[in-house]
Amino acid sequence: MRRRSLASLQMRPLIGVTTSEVRTPERATPIPEGEVFDVAVVGAGPAGLAAAVYASSEGLRTVVVEREAIGGQAGTSSMIRNYPGFAQGVSGTRLAFEAYQQAWYFGATFVFMRQVDGLSRRDGRCRLRLSDGGTLTSRTVVITTGAAYRPLGIPALEGLQGRGVFYGAGVSEAPAVRGQNVFITGGGNSAGQAALHLAKWAARVTVLVRSPSLADSMSDYLIREIGAAPNVEVRYGVQVTGGTGTDYLTSLVLEDIKTQVRCTVPADGLFVLIGSEPRTGWLGEDLARDRLGFILTGQDVLDDPAASWPAGRRPLLLETSLPGVFAAGDVRHGSVKRVASAVGDGAITIPLVHRYLEGLAVPEAAAR
């Protein structure tokens, strides 16, 4: 197994260090043609990074392909307060970079700014077709592509994206809203974290929630902290239906869901966190998904009448309808949308990968 020395890594503590100060390990060496990896991880969010750490630390030749930046949606969270081991919370950026450096130190190869456009299996090996025309070959694949923010679908506001309308928690945009009046649409934990973070700079933060309560969608600690924040207001039973602005957002049109009465309010910023859609459009028909596009794994593969399971055994816990291909994190059907559970998913896949590679999958008859 290839390992980096601490001296060559030049790692330093990330506590109190901004992302611009973090020294990122360089991966300039091209992957030799014909190289076969043991594990190819598609996506470098929490689940993908956890899979990479455990796979590479256990001697599996590991490659991680990431289309954008490490951390996924969690990487945009200003403060994750309920992640085990961090009593004062931890930023998504810090958590992601430390996991990345850990996997890199153990020997994982990272391929950035490449998108996987296709997945096929032939002669017992998986082949990933990359957006640059290249191909990666691996004995197993772990899909951790996560989910993308669901768009508002309001043309007037989509045209102002990046100019007052933002998707995500707004970590980098927060200082720019100092003294301004900003809105957040969404009622999940990400929306709550964004509200508390933006409240450090904005004069007023208004959280717009379609439901009559936050109890079913947001953690109790966030609800309590929002209630105690003097410049954060929550408006229930309201949705965004429009907005105005030429060069920058200037107002929003809000609608009361019950009465359908609309009003226009001045707004300097809108942060959209209304859920997500799985990044699975690149997958072929051989890999079974639910009606929303989330990947089926384990027993769910057998329970789906439309899914085809070709192996003469039961699929492993996180194995998809394509033998040797696993799914973890938010992209998986039935997953719990929490950073810790995504990390757990990623970690769990590696013992399953070992079982697959060693031919120790439980026979169907013995599993009943």
CSV table of C-alpha atoms in Angstrom, one decimal:
chain,number,residue,atom,x,y,z
A,1,MET,CA,0.0,0.0,0.0
A,2,ARG,CA,1.3,3.5,-0.9
A,3,ARG,CA,1.4,5.9,2.1
A,4,ARG,CA,2.5,9.5,2.3
A,5,SER,CA,4.9,10.6,5.0
A,6,LEU,CA,3.8,13.4,7.2
A,7,ALA,CA,6.7,15.5,6.0
A,8,SER,CA,5.7,15.2,2.4
A,9,LEU,CA,2.1,15.9,3.2
A,10,GLN,CA,3.0,19.1,5.1
A,11,MET,CA,-0.2,18.8,7.1
A,12,ARG,CA,-1.1,21.4,9.7
A,13,PRO,CA,-4.0,21.8,12.1
A,14,LEU,CA,-7.2,23.1,10.4
A,15,ILE,CA,-8.7,24.6,13.6
A,16,GLY,CA,-9.2,28.3,12.9
A,17,VAL,CA,-7.8,28.0,9.4
A,18,THR,CA,-9.8,29.3,6.4
A,19,THR,CA,-10.1,27.2,3.3
A,20,SER,CA,-7.8,29.6,1.4
A,21,GLU,CA,-5.0,28.8,3.9
A,22,VAL,CA,-5.3,25.0,3.6
A,23,ARG,CA,-2.6,23.3,1.7
A,24,THR,CA,-4.2,20.9,-0.6
A,25,PRO,CA,-2.1,17.8,-1.6
A,26,GLU,CA,-1.4,17.9,-5.3
A,27,ARG,CA,-2.4,15.0,-7.6
A,28,ALA,CA,-0.7,16.0,-10.9
A,29,THR,CA,0.4,12.5,-11.8
A,30,PRO,CA,-1.9,11.0,-14.5
A,31,ILE,CA,-3.4,7.6,-14.0
A,32,PRO,CA,-1.6,5.0,-16.1
A,33,GLU,CA,-3.7,3.5,-18.9
A,34,GLY,CA,-4.7,0.0,-17.9
A,35,GLU,CA,-4.5,0.5,-14.2
A,36,VAL,CA,-7.2,-1.4,-12.3
A,37,PHE,CA,-8.4,-0.1,-8.9
A,38,ASP,CA,-10.0,-2.1,-6.2
A,39,VAL,CA,-12.6,0.6,-5.4
A,40,ALA,CA,-13.8,3.6,-7.4
A,41,VAL,CA,-15.7,6.1,-5.3
A,42,VAL,CA,-17.9,8.5,-7.3
A,43,GLY,CA,-18.4,11.6,-5.3
A,44,ALA,CA,-16.4,13.2,-2.5
A,45,GLY,CA,-19.1,14.2,0.0
A,46,PRO,CA,-19.2,12.8,3.5
A,47,ALA,CA,-20.1,9.3,2.4
A,48,GLY,CA,-17.5,9.2,-0.4
A,49,LEU,CA,-14.7,10.6,1.8
A,50,ALA,CA,-15.5,8.0,4.5
A,51,ALA,CA,-15.5,5.2,2.0
A,52,ALA,CA,-12.1,6.5,0.7
A,53,VAL,CA,-10.6,6.7,4.2
A,54,TYR,CA,-11.6,3.2,5.1
A,55,ALA,CA,-10.8,1.6,1.8
A,56,SER,CA,-7.4,3.1,1.4
A,57,SER,CA,-6.5,2.6,5.1
A,58,GLU,CA,-7.3,-1.1,4.6
A,59,GLY,CA,-5.0,-1.5,1.7
A,60,LEU,CA,-7.5,-1.3,-1.2
A,61,ARG,CA,-6.3,0.6,-4.2
A,62,THR,CA,-8.8,3.5,-4.2
A,63,VAL,CA,-9.7,6.3,-6.6
A,64,VAL,CA,-12.2,9.1,-5.9
A,65,VAL,CA,-13.8,11.0,-8.8
A,66,GLU,CA,-15.3,14.4,-7.9
A,67,ARG,CA,-17.0,16.7,-10.4
A,68,GLU,CA,-16.9,19.9,-8.2
A,69,ALA,CA,-15.4,20.3,-4.7
A,70,ILE,CA,-15.1,18.0,-1.8
A,71,GLY,CA,-17.6,18.0,1.0
A,72,GLY,CA,-20.9,17.9,-1.0
A,73,GLN,CA,-23.8,19.8,0.5
A,74,ALA,CA,-22.3,19.3,3.9
A,75,GLY,CA,-19.2,21.2,2.7
A,76,THR,CA,-21.4,24.4,2.4
A,77,SER,CA,-22.6,24.1,6.0
A,78,SER,CA,-21.2,26.9,8.2
A,79,MET,CA,-21.6,25.0,11.4
A,80,ILE,CA,-22.6,21.4,12.0
A,81,ARG,CA,-23.6,21.3,15.6
A,82,ASN,CA,-24.8,17.7,16.0
A,83,TYR,CA,-21.8,15.8,14.6
A,84,PRO,CA,-20.4,13.4,17.3
A,85,GLY,CA,-17.2,14.5,18.9
A,86,PHE,CA,-17.5,18.3,18.3
A,87,ALA,CA,-19.3,19.8,21.3
A,88,GLN,CA,-18.9,23.3,19.8
A,89,GLY,CA,-19.7,22.3,16.3
A,90,VAL,CA,-17.6,21.9,13.2
A,91,SER,CA,-17.8,23.6,9.8
A,92,GLY,CA,-18.5,21.5,6.8
A,93,THR,CA,-15.4,22.8,5.1
A,94,ARG,CA,-13.1,21.7,8.0
A,95,LEU,CA,-14.7,18.3,8.3
A,96,ALA,CA,-14.4,17.7,4.5
A,97,PHE,CA,-10.8,18.8,4.2
A,98,GLU,CA,-9.6,16.8,7.2
A,99,ALA,CA,-11.3,13.6,5.7
A,100,TYR,CA,-9.8,14.4,2.3
A,101,GLN,CA,-6.3,14.8,3.7
A,102,GLN,CA,-6.7,11.6,5.8
A,103,ALA,CA,-7.7,9.6,2.7
A,104,TRP,CA,-4.9,11.1,0.7
A,105,TYR,CA,-2.4,10.2,3.3
A,106,PHE,CA,-3.6,6.6,3.3
A,107,GLY,CA,-3.0,6.4,-0.4
A,108,ALA,CA,-6.2,7.3,-2.1
A,109,THR,CA,-6.0,8.8,-5.6
A,110,PHE,CA,-8.3,11.8,-6.3
A,111,VAL,CA,-9.5,12.9,-9.7
A,112,PHE,CA,-11.1,16.3,-9.6
A,113,MET,CA,-13.1,18.4,-12.1
A,114,ARG,CA,-14.2,15.2,-13.9
A,115,GLN,CA,-17.8,13.9,-14.2
A,116,VAL,CA,-18.7,10.3,-14.5
A,117,ASP,CA,-20.9,10.1,-17.6
A,118,GLY,CA,-21.5,6.3,-17.6
A,119,LEU,CA,-21.1,3.1,-15.7
A,120,SER,CA,-20.8,-0.4,-17.3
A,121,ARG,CA,-19.7,-3.8,-16.1
A,122,ARG,CA,-17.8,-6.2,-18.4
A,123,ASP,CA,-15.5,-9.2,-17.7
A,124,GLY,CA,-16.0,-8.8,-13.9
A,125,ARG,CA,-14.8,-5.2,-13.9
A,126,CYS,CA,-16.6,-1.9,-13.7
A,127,ARG,CA,-15.7,0.8,-16.2
A,128,LEU,CA,-16.4,4.5,-15.5
A,129,ARG,CA,-16.6,6.8,-18.5
A,130,LEU,CA,-15.4,10.3,-17.7
A,131,SER,CA,-16.4,13.6,-19.1
A,132,ASP,CA,-12.9,14.2,-20.5
A,133,GLY,CA,-13.2,11.0,-22.7
A,134,GLY,CA,-11.1,8.9,-20.3
A,135,THR,CA,-12.1,5.6,-18.6
A,136,LEU,CA,-11.4,4.3,-15.1
A,137,THR,CA,-11.4,0.6,-14.4
A,138,SER,CA,-12.2,-0.8,-11.0
A,139,ARG,CA,-13.2,-4.1,-9.5
A,140,THR,CA,-16.0,-2.4,-7.4
A,141,VAL,CA,-17.7,1.0,-7.4
A,142,VAL,CA,-19.2,3.0,-4.5
A,143,ILE,CA,-21.7,5.6,-5.7
A,144,THR,CA,-21.8,8.6,-3.4
A,145,THR,CA,-22.9,11.4,-5.7
A,146,GLY,CA,-25.4,12.8,-3.2
A,147,ALA,CA,-28.1,15.1,-4.3
A,148,ALA,CA,-28.4,18.5,-5.9
A,149,TYR,CA,-30.5,21.4,-4.5
A,150,ARG,CA,-34.0,21.4,-5.9
A,151,PRO,CA,-34.7,24.5,-8.0
A,152,LEU,CA,-37.4,26.9,-7.2
A,153,GLY,CA,-38.7,26.9,-10.8
A,154,ILE,CA,-39.5,30.6,-10.8
A,155,PRO,CA,-38.0,32.2,-14.0
A,156,ALA,CA,-37.8,35.7,-12.5
A,157,LEU,CA,-35.7,34.4,-9.6
A,158,GLU,CA,-33.6,31.8,-11.5
A,159,GLY,CA,-32.4,34.7,-13.6
A,160,LEU,CA,-31.0,36.3,-10.5
A,161,GLN,CA,-29.0,33.3,-9.3
A,162,GLY,CA,-25.7,34.5,-7.9
A,163,ARG,CA,-27.1,38.1,-7.8
A,164,GLY,CA,-29.1,37.9,-4.6
A,165,VAL,CA,-30.6,34.4,-5.1
A,166,PHE,CA,-28.4,31.5,-3.8
A,167,TYR,CA,-28.7,27.8,-3.5
A,168,GLY,CA,-27.2,26.3,-0.4
A,169,ALA,CA,-26.3,27.6,3.1
A,170,GLY,CA,-24.5,30.7,1.9
A,171,VAL,CA,-21.2,30.2,3.7
A,172,SER,CA,-19.2,32.3,1.3
A,173,GLU,CA,-21.9,34.9,0.7
A,174,ALA,CA,-22.7,35.5,4.4
A,175,PRO,CA,-20.3,38.4,5.0
A,176,ALA,CA,-21.7,40.2,1.9
A,177,VAL,CA,-25.2,40.5,3.5
A,178,ARG,CA,-24.0,42.6,6.5
A,179,GLY,CA,-26.8,44.9,7.6
A,180,GLN,CA,-29.2,43.5,4.9
A,181,ASN,CA,-32.6,41.9,4.9
A,182,VAL,CA,-32.4,38.3,3.8
A,183,PHE,CA,-34.8,35.4,3.4
A,184,ILE,CA,-34.4,31.6,3.6
A,185,THR,CA,-36.9,29.2,2.0
A,186,GLY,CA,-36.9,25.8,3.5
A,187,GLY,CA,-37.6,24.0,6.8
A,188,GLY,CA,-34.8,21.4,7.2
A,189,ASN,CA,-31.6,21.4,9.2
A,190,SER,CA,-29.7,23.0,6.4
A,191,ALA,CA,-32.1,26.0,6.5
A,192,GLY,CA,-31.8,26.3,10.2
A,193,GLN,CA,-28.0,26.2,10.1
A,194,ALA,CA,-28.0,28.8,7.4
A,195,ALA,CA,-30.4,31.1,9.3
A,196,LEU,CA,-28.2,31.1,12.4
A,197,HIS,CA,-25.0,31.7,10.3
A,198,LEU,CA,-26.5,34.5,8.2
A,199,ALA,CA,-27.8,36.2,11.4
A,200,LYS,CA,-24.3,36.9,12.4
A,201,TRP,CA,-24.1,39.5,9.6
A,202,ALA,CA,-27.6,40.3,8.3
A,203,ALA,CA,-29.8,42.8,10.0
A,204,ARG,CA,-32.8,40.5,9.6
A,205,VAL,CA,-33.2,36.9,8.6
A,206,THR,CA,-36.7,35.5,7.8
A,207,VAL,CA,-37.2,31.8,7.4
A,208,LEU,CA,-40.1,30.9,5.0
A,209,VAL,CA,-41.7,27.6,5.8
A,210,ARG,CA,-44.6,26.0,3.9
A,211,SER,CA,-45.7,23.8,6.8
A,212,PRO,CA,-47.3,25.0,10.0
A,213,SER,CA,-44.4,23.7,12.2
A,214,LEU,CA,-40.7,23.0,12.1
A,215,ALA,CA,-40.9,20.0,14.5
A,216,ASP,CA,-41.1,17.3,11.7
A,217,SER,CA,-38.3,18.6,9.6
A,218,MET,CA,-35.7,20.4,11.9
A,219,SER,CA,-33.7,19.2,14.9
A,220,ASP,CA,-34.9,20.5,18.2
A,221,TYR,CA,-31.7,22.3,19.1
A,222,LEU,CA,-31.9,24.4,15.9
A,223,ILE,CA,-35.5,25.3,16.6
A,224,ARG,CA,-34.6,26.5,20.1
A,225,GLU,CA,-31.6,28.5,18.9
A,226,ILE,CA,-33.6,30.1,16.1
A,227,GLY,CA,-36.3,31.0,18.7
A,228,ALA,CA,-33.6,32.7,20.8
A,229,ALA,CA,-32.0,34.7,18.0
A,230,PRO,CA,-33.2,38.3,18.1
A,231,ASN,CA,-32.9,39.0,14.4
A,232,VAL,CA,-34.4,35.7,13.1
A,233,GLU,CA,-38.1,35.3,12.3
A,234,VAL,CA,-39.9,32.2,11.1
A,235,ARG,CA,-43.0,32.7,8.9
A,236,TYR,CA,-45.2,29.5,8.6
A,237,GLY,CA,-47.5,28.6,5.8
A,238,VAL,CA,-45.8,30.8,3.3
A,239,GLN,CA,-44.1,30.2,-0.1
A,240,VAL,CA,-42.2,32.2,-2.6
A,241,THR,CA,-44.0,32.8,-5.9
A,242,GLY,CA,-42.0,35.6,-7.5
A,243,GLY,CA,-39.6,38.4,-7.2
A,244,THR,CA,-38.0,41.4,-8.9
A,245,GLY,CA,-34.7,42.8,-9.6
A,246,THR,CA,-32.7,44.1,-12.5
A,247,ASP,CA,-29.0,43.7,-11.6
A,248,TYR,CA,-29.7,42.3,-8.2
A,249,LEU,CA,-32.7,41.0,-6.2
A,250,THR,CA,-34.8,43.8,-4.7
A,251,SER,CA,-38.1,42.1,-3.7
A,252,LEU,CA,-39.9,38.9,-3.2
A,253,VAL,CA,-43.5,37.9,-3.8
A,254,LEU,CA,-44.8,35.8,-0.9
A,255,GLU,CA,-48.1,33.8,-0.9
A,256,ASP,CA,-50.1,32.6,2.1
A,257,ILE,CA,-50.7,28.9,1.2
A,258,LYS,CA,-54.2,28.8,2.9
A,259,THR,CA,-55.6,32.1,1.7
A,260,GLN,CA,-53.5,32.5,-1.5
A,261,VAL,CA,-53.1,36.1,-0.6
A,262,ARG,CA,-49.9,37.6,-2.0
A,263,CYS,CA,-47.7,40.4,-0.8
A,264,THR,CA,-44.5,41.9,-2.0
A,265,VAL,CA,-41.7,42.5,0.5
A,266,PRO,CA,-38.3,44.2,0.1
A,267,ALA,CA,-35.4,41.6,0.0
A,268,ASP,CA,-31.7,41.8,-0.4
A,269,GLY,CA,-31.1,38.1,-0.6
A,270,LEU,CA,-32.8,34.7,-0.9
A,271,PHE,CA,-31.2,31.4,0.1
A,272,VAL,CA,-33.0,28.4,-1.3
A,273,LEU,CA,-32.9,25.1,0.7
A,274,ILE,CA,-36.1,23.3,-0.3
A,275,GLY,CA,-34.8,19.8,-0.6
A,276,SER,CA,-32.7,18.0,-3.1
A,277,GLU,CA,-32.8,15.6,-6.1
A,278,PRO,CA,-30.4,12.7,-6.4
A,279,ARG,CA,-27.5,13.0,-8.9
A,280,THR,CA,-28.3,9.8,-10.7
A,281,GLY,CA,-29.1,11.0,-14.2
A,282,TRP,CA,-25.8,9.6,-15.5
A,283,LEU,CA,-26.7,6.0,-14.6
A,284,GLY,CA,-28.1,3.5,-17.1
A,285,GLU,CA,-31.2,1.4,-16.9
A,286,ASP,CA,-29.3,-1.5,-15.4
A,287,LEU,CA,-29.1,0.1,-12.0
A,288,ALA,CA,-32.5,0.2,-10.3
A,289,ARG,CA,-33.9,3.4,-8.7
A,290,ASP,CA,-37.1,4.5,-7.0
A,291,ARG,CA,-39.6,6.8,-8.6
A,292,LEU,CA,-37.6,9.9,-7.4
A,293,GLY,CA,-34.3,8.6,-8.8
A,294,PHE,CA,-32.7,7.4,-5.5
A,295,ILE,CA,-30.7,4.2,-5.8
A,296,LEU,CA,-32.2,1.0,-4.5
A,297,THR,CA,-29.9,-1.3,-2.4
A,298,GLY,CA,-30.0,-4.5,-0.6
A,299,GLN,CA,-33.5,-5.9,0.1
A,300,ASP,CA,-35.1,-3.0,-1.7
A,301,VAL,CA,-33.6,-4.4,-5.0
A,302,LEU,CA,-35.3,-7.7,-4.4
A,303,ASP,CA,-38.6,-6.0,-3.4
A,304,ASP,CA,-38.8,-3.9,-6.6
A,305,PRO,CA,-40.6,-5.9,-9.3
A,306,ALA,CA,-38.9,-3.8,-12.0
A,307,ALA,CA,-35.4,-4.4,-10.7
A,308,SER,CA,-33.3,-7.3,-12.1
A,309,TRP,CA,-30.8,-9.0,-9.8
A,310,PRO,CA,-28.6,-11.3,-11.9
A,311,ALA,CA,-26.4,-12.9,-9.2
A,312,GLY,CA,-27.2,-16.3,-7.7
A,313,ARG,CA,-27.2,-14.8,-4.2
A,314,ARG,CA,-28.9,-12.1,-2.2
A,315,PRO,CA,-27.5,-8.5,-2.7
A,316,LEU,CA,-25.4,-7.3,0.1
A,317,LEU,CA,-26.7,-4.6,2.4
A,318,LEU,CA,-25.7,-1.5,0.3
A,319,GLU,CA,-25.2,-3.3,-3.0
A,320,THR,CA,-27.2,-2.1,-6.0
A,321,SER,CA,-28.9,-4.1,-8.7
A,322,LEU,CA,-25.5,-4.2,-10.4
A,323,PRO,CA,-23.3,-6.7,-8.5
A,324,GLY,CA,-20.1,-5.1,-7.2
A,325,VAL,CA,-21.6,-1.6,-7.3
A,326,PHE,CA,-22.6,-0.1,-4.0
A,327,ALA,CA,-24.4,3.1,-3.0
A,328,ALA,CA,-24.0,5.2,0.1
A,329,GLY,CA,-25.2,8.5,1.6
A,330,ASP,CA,-28.0,10.8,0.3
A,331,VAL,CA,-28.1,9.2,-3.1
A,332,ARG,CA,-29.4,5.9,-1.6
A,333,HIS,CA,-33.1,5.2,-1.3
A,334,GLY,CA,-34.1,5.3,2.4
A,335,SER,CA,-31.0,7.0,3.6
A,336,VAL,CA,-31.2,9.4,6.6
A,337,LYS,CA,-30.2,12.8,5.5
A,338,ARG,CA,-27.6,13.5,8.2
A,339,VAL,CA,-23.8,13.9,7.8
A,340,ALA,CA,-23.1,11.3,10.5
A,341,SER,CA,-25.3,8.7,8.7
A,342,ALA,CA,-23.7,9.5,5.4
A,343,VAL,CA,-20.3,8.9,7.0
A,344,GLY,CA,-21.6,5.6,8.5
A,345,ASP,CA,-22.9,4.5,5.1
A,346,GLY,CA,-19.6,5.2,3.5
A,347,ALA,CA,-17.7,3.3,6.2
A,348,ILE,CA,-20.1,0.3,6.0
A,349,THR,CA,-19.6,-0.2,2.3
A,350,ILE,CA,-15.9,-1.2,2.7
A,351,PRO,CA,-16.5,-4.4,4.7
A,352,LEU,CA,-19.1,-5.2,2.0
A,353,VAL,CA,-16.6,-4.5,-0.7
A,354,HIS,CA,-14.2,-6.9,1.0
A,355,ARG,CA,-16.9,-9.6,1.1
A,356,TYR,CA,-17.6,-9.1,-2.6
A,357,LEU,CA,-14.0,-9.2,-3.6
A,358,GLU,CA,-13.3,-12.3,-1.5
A,359,GLY,CA,-16.4,-14.1,-2.8
A,360,LEU,CA,-17.9,-14.4,0.7
A,361,ALA,CA,-21.4,-13.1,-0.1
A,362,VAL,CA,-24.0,-15.0,1.7
A,363,PRO,CA,-25.8,-17.5,-0.5
A,364,GLU,CA,-29.5,-16.8,-1.0
A,365,ALA,CA,-30.6,-20.0,0.6
A,366,ALA,CA,-28.5,-19.4,3.8
A,367,ALA,CA,-29.8,-15.8,4.2
A,368,ARG,CA,-33.4,-16.8,4.5
